[in-house]
Amino acid sequence: MRYVVGYTANARGGDAVNLAVALARRQGASLDLVMVMPQDSPYNGIYPPVAGFESILERQVSQWLDEGLALIPDDVSATAHIHRGDSEAEALIEAAVELGAALLIIGASSTGLFKRFSIGSVASALLHASTLPVVLAPSGYSRTEPITRLTCAVGTRAGAEDVLRTGIAMARRRSLPLRVVSLVAEGADDAEVTVAQATTHLREVAEASQGVDVSALDKLEIDVVVGRGRSIEEAVDHLDWDDAEILLIGSSRLAQNNSIFLGATANRILRALPVPMIVVPRNYVLQSQELFHTTQVPLVETAAPTEVNK
């Protein structure tokens, strides 16, 4: 298993490295730190290239990558790469595909709500185009010990079963307890569901989520929780979050198959979320079933739903 880290020589890059180490330690994965250099092109800021400029720039990028590698503990295998491309986001996706990575990990900006998440241009492009899961580290993320819980956000529209199947596969693969959450904005004028409807929906989705080969599935811990508030952001804030967990969320229906598109609700969740987030491409469950060697088996019965309203 390999994870690509979109590294930058600043605090954001350090956040991404810390999260990558925490994920890698959970599954024994290796890391690939990638920095992007521009292609030689008339559209570059310096063209034709100034003599010696490219070698100077490449030496500087190599130095930054060495500094990034120095952040990674000895028990995690890591390699550094320079990848050229006209678009940083496209180059990172290309590098991840070429390296056979299962995840693409990046850091968020520090200007978000409570300094949690703020999406810059590169992150925004990745969250609307990537063909593999993108993992976002919140600003200031310092944990490097293994992740200890996976939370899966399940909506009320078509495709919820696919996201949950992916969550089950990921949790089993990493031997993690799984929490399934649904968020209800009770005070919003455009509120679509009540807590009772969300609870019923979660039960139905759990019962419908068959087809994941997780030998010893009865050992998988699943907790079902409904969070509520006057807004989606408040519902997120009212949930109990563990510093060692990560949230899994699916892509919008606007996304093309096997591609990411971060929807409006996911954006609102991101503004209040205090933990890292994994965004998976639409219909990614088909890929995850191949990745985790899945077959048809019954799903374990979930715990009784819990309502959260602090």
Short mmCIF file of N, CA and C in Angstrom, two decimals, residues 113-114 116 183 227-229 231-241 268-269 271-274 308 310:
data_model
loop_
_atom_site.label_atom_id
_atom_site.label_comp_id
_atom_site.label_asym_id
_atom_site.label_seq_id
_atom_site.Cartn_x
_atom_site.Cartn_y
_atom_site.Cartn_z
N LEU A 113 -12.39 28.38 9.49
CA LEU A 113 -13.10 28.56 10.74
C LEU A 113 -12.35 27.86 11.86
N PHE A 114 -12.03 28.58 12.95
CA PHE A 114 -11.26 28.05 14.07
C PHE A 114 -9.93 27.47 13.60
N ARG A 116 -9.33 25.48 11.14
CA ARG A 116 -9.42 24.05 10.85
C ARG A 116 -9.14 23.80 9.38
N LEU A 183 -26.29 13.80 9.64
CA LEU A 183 -26.39 15.14 10.20
C LEU A 183 -27.73 15.77 9.84
N GLY A 227 -26.42 13.26 14.43
CA GLY A 227 -26.07 14.55 15.02
C GLY A 227 -27.03 15.62 14.53
N ARG A 228 -27.42 16.51 15.42
CA ARG A 228 -28.37 17.54 15.01
C ARG A 228 -27.98 18.90 15.56
N GLY A 229 -28.46 19.92 14.88
CA GLY A 229 -28.19 21.29 15.29
C GLY A 229 -29.02 22.22 14.43
N SER A 231 -27.86 24.11 12.22
CA SER A 231 -27.23 24.11 10.90
C SER A 231 -26.36 22.86 10.79
N ILE A 232 -25.90 22.57 9.59
CA ILE A 232 -24.99 21.44 9.40
C ILE A 232 -23.71 21.65 10.20
N GLU A 233 -23.21 22.89 10.17
CA GLU A 233 -21.99 23.18 10.92
C GLU A 233 -22.17 22.92 12.41
N GLU A 234 -23.32 23.32 12.94
CA GLU A 234 -23.58 23.11 14.36
C GLU A 234 -23.77 21.64 14.67
N ALA A 235 -24.40 20.90 13.76
CA ALA A 235 -24.56 19.46 13.96
C ALA A 235 -23.20 18.77 14.01
N VAL A 236 -22.28 19.20 13.15
CA VAL A 236 -20.91 18.65 13.18
C VAL A 236 -20.25 18.97 14.51
N ASP A 237 -20.41 20.20 14.95
CA ASP A 237 -19.76 20.65 16.18
C ASP A 237 -20.33 19.93 17.41
N HIS A 238 -21.58 19.49 17.34
CA HIS A 238 -22.21 18.82 18.47
C HIS A 238 -21.81 17.36 18.60
N LEU A 239 -21.23 16.80 17.58
CA LEU A 239 -20.78 15.41 17.66
C LEU A 239 -19.50 15.33 18.49
N ASP A 240 -19.30 14.19 19.12
CA ASP A 240 -18.05 13.94 19.84
C ASP A 240 -17.00 13.48 18.84
N TRP A 241 -15.88 14.19 18.79
CA TRP A 241 -14.80 13.84 17.87
C TRP A 241 -13.56 13.45 18.66
N ARG A 268 -19.83 22.42 3.78
CA ARG A 268 -20.28 22.95 5.06
C ARG A 268 -19.73 22.10 6.21
N ILE A 269 -19.69 20.80 6.03
CA ILE A 269 -19.09 19.92 7.04
C ILE A 269 -17.63 20.29 7.25
N ARG A 271 -16.12 23.06 6.93
CA ARG A 271 -15.88 24.32 7.62
C ARG A 271 -15.85 24.16 9.14
N ALA A 272 -16.55 23.13 9.66
CA ALA A 272 -16.64 22.95 11.11
C ALA A 272 -15.89 21.73 11.61
N LEU A 273 -15.36 20.92 10.70
CA LEU A 273 -14.77 19.64 11.08
C LEU A 273 -13.44 19.82 11.80
N PRO A 274 -13.24 19.18 12.97
CA PRO A 274 -11.97 19.31 13.69
C PRO A 274 -10.99 18.17 13.43
N VAL A 308 -27.53 12.85 19.04
CA VAL A 308 -26.61 13.75 19.71
C VAL A 308 -27.13 15.16 19.55
N LYS A 310 -26.24 18.51 21.82
CA LYS A 310 -25.70 19.16 23.02
C LYS A 310 -26.10 20.62 23.05
#
